[in-house]
Amino acid sequence: MDEHRTGPRRSEQARLAVLGAAAELLARTGYENLTIEAIARQAGVGKQTIYRWWPSRGAILAEALLEGLIFRQELAVGDTGDLRRDLTDWVERVHAVLATDQGRALFRALLAAAAENPELGELLRVQLGADGGVRARLAASGEAGPAAGVADEVADAIAGVIILRALSGQAPAAGSAAALIASLLPG
Amino acid sequence: MDEHRTGPRRSEQARLAVLGAAAELLARTGYENLTIEAIARQAGVGKQTIYRWWPSRGAILAEALLEGLIFRQELAVGDTGDLRRDLTDWVERVHAVLATDQGRALFRALLAAAAENPELGELLRVQLGADGGVRARLAASGEAGPAAGVADEVADAIAGVIILRALSGQAPAAGSAAALIASLLPG
Amino acid sequence: MDEHRTGPRRSEQARLAVLGAAAELLARTGYENLTIEAIARQAGVGKQTIYRWWPSRGAILAEALLEGLIFRQELAVGDTGDLRRDLTDWVERVHAVLATDQGRALFRALLAAAAENPELGELLRVQLGADGGVRARLAASGEAGPAAGVADEVADAIAGVIILRALSGQAPAAGSAAALIASLLPG
Amino acid sequence: MDEHRTGPRRSEQARLAVLGAAAELLARTGYENLTIEAIARQAGVGKQTIYRWWPSRGAILAEALLEGLIFRQELAVGDTGDLRRDLTDWVERVHAVLATDQGRALFRALLAAAAENPELGELLRVQLGADGGVRARLAASGEAGPAAGVADEVADAIAGVIILRALSGQAPAAGSAAALIASLLPG
DNA sequence: ACGTAAACGAGACGGTACGTCCGGTCTTTCA
DNA sequence: TGAAAGACCGGACGTACCGTCTCGTTTACGT
């Protein structure tokens, strides 16, 4: 029982133009100024093409995030064999992003989007924890890691602190990354 | 150098009507549908009265938060003398709020507002950490508490986890509050 | 020099489906809501099939009119030998059509189409004057008819009055058909 | 029992700007290209201002017609004392308008509007018959005029012929004005 | 008490964006 | 290669709010 259909297929070019435009405008103007019309204009696409394929602004951003068009390498955890050091490095790298106006604005915009879109919220949590590798490293860390059963709590705590700092706009103190990791992974 | 002026002073009644309307509409319709016109309508107030006294939606919500019109008692930490127990209780209480549709929606709406309004973000952090008493209790806890110098990290981690869970819509597992506190306050 | 060509020829079925759909929709929804997409949908035809064969909505309606799918027998003049009586009968019959909501709406829709489409305008005039037989009867009427050289004026006047009444929505007074003919064909 | 209301009154400036823009655009682009957005743009007015005060495009045009912004002096009947001559002159003047591309296009646009808007249709009939003075002159003409009781028929016939000619795009033959009047006002 | 002036409710204004609909073109598959 | 299907870009629809700007009314001083 094939699905035989006639007519043109979805345009991959239009799809990517929309995602790219959304990512760029999000960084440039923030979430509340991210309008469908501006995305369409910037992407050179009709509005209907957006409404045909995405149910909401949040869904566009979720897809852009998954395509790696928003924050990609910034979120990968390195692996030197030393868990504490890797996580501290990672947190410091994220803090560095949040220290720039661009980076902080983009992160906050993403938060605003997530706060109004449950699926994007969950995706953001996953990307901030698991996909970057934090969760995996924690789970695999054995002796050196957190007590059994609390790996998820720790991963959430790290992601949570980062979100909170982005929200409150607080410049993290020097050494705060190390202090955070020390609190969470004592020993 | 007095300021001598004539005419009526600011109407406290109008002020409270606006704050109350904003708090109610936020809970009912979420942040992105929280319009100035709806607030004015609901409050029985002219739009100009709002624009005269508040610079943004975020400022209205910040004031409503400070007036205790949004989440008040939910956020106070008890004091039985046992720090771990008090914090676990508090986290569980907050989780209970997030488990209701109303509560989660309101919390997310507040997050959306905070993500688009730096001052409100900082205020939210303070209310979630310090004013509720978490930070104070941590700082005062001495031996039983976290290592010196990391009280702020721990307070941020607790608040952060809560925010993350609200964002991702994850129902926290039973016992997750205890696990979280255990991770952060080992011993 | 035959035209040898391969592939399917124009589908008569599609053509008639389009004309029928256009006629029905015109009566049902009026001219300004008569969209190409609705015609295609109603006819079970692709949009391109319409654009391939007709240059405009007006052209579709013109063809439908010529096929007799819009007002046919309503417009034929009878022949009892008495010109004045035949014309009066005819005008009264047209008035009766205009007295119904359906009939008036359809006539007005046709007028709207004609006003935006010169060819359809001319066609409407011809159908309302000549094809129905008015013009022919007038020209052939000899003594009893209008003064030589003004037959066209009289035919135009009769058609014009009918159009004007459709436009203004005026219910014609009883006896107005007779009065009109009396004015135009004195004696 | 005054009507006491507070707040700003309707802006006469905006009202006239809208009517003027509508009249100009009607002449320039025809009725089906006369969009609310274009009127608003041309008038320097918000769309909502138009939707607040007028229920339809037709209503705007009706008001513009009443304000004399579309065809004013073209439609006045002169008075030399000789009814036949005055009417012939008038019909010839209208024919002259219809002979220009501009004039014919504007007239047709008006017809299109009237065909989709009953009130405008009636207004057009009144303006074309009575307000221009045709009906009044006919009624007052006594002996020289049409038989008693058919003045309205004659006025409608004159207006109808003019409409029909505009619709069909027929260039009226030289002398056709005289022929028309002769048919209608014999003697 | 009386003027003056500010704050109030109401709401019109020029705008921007919404989400939907349609115009006309182009692309794909089938018959 | 005509036809059905339908995606595409463009752009108008009518609505909702934005933030600013009158209006007329209602206080609450200062004289």
Short mmCIF file of C-alpha atoms in Angstrom, two decimals, chain C residues 34 51 64 73 77 86 103 141 143-144 169:
data_model
loop_
_atom_site.label_atom_id
_atom_site.label_comp_id
_atom_site.label_asym_id
_atom_site.label_seq_id
_atom_site.Cartn_x
_atom_site.Cartn_y
_atom_site.Cartn_z
CA LEU C 34 -15.67 33.57 -7.28
CA TYR C 51 -4.87 28.84 -16.46
CA ALA C 64 -20.41 29.78 -19.69
CA GLN C 73 -34.68 30.67 -21.54
CA VAL C 77 -38.64 37.06 -26.54
CA ASP C 86 -44.18 40.66 -26.66
CA GLY C 103 -31.98 35.90 -9.75
CA SER C 141 -41.25 45.71 -36.86
CA GLU C 143 -44.65 50.59 -39.06
CA ALA C 144 -45.44 49.56 -35.59
CA GLY C 169 -32.05 46.89 -6.40
#
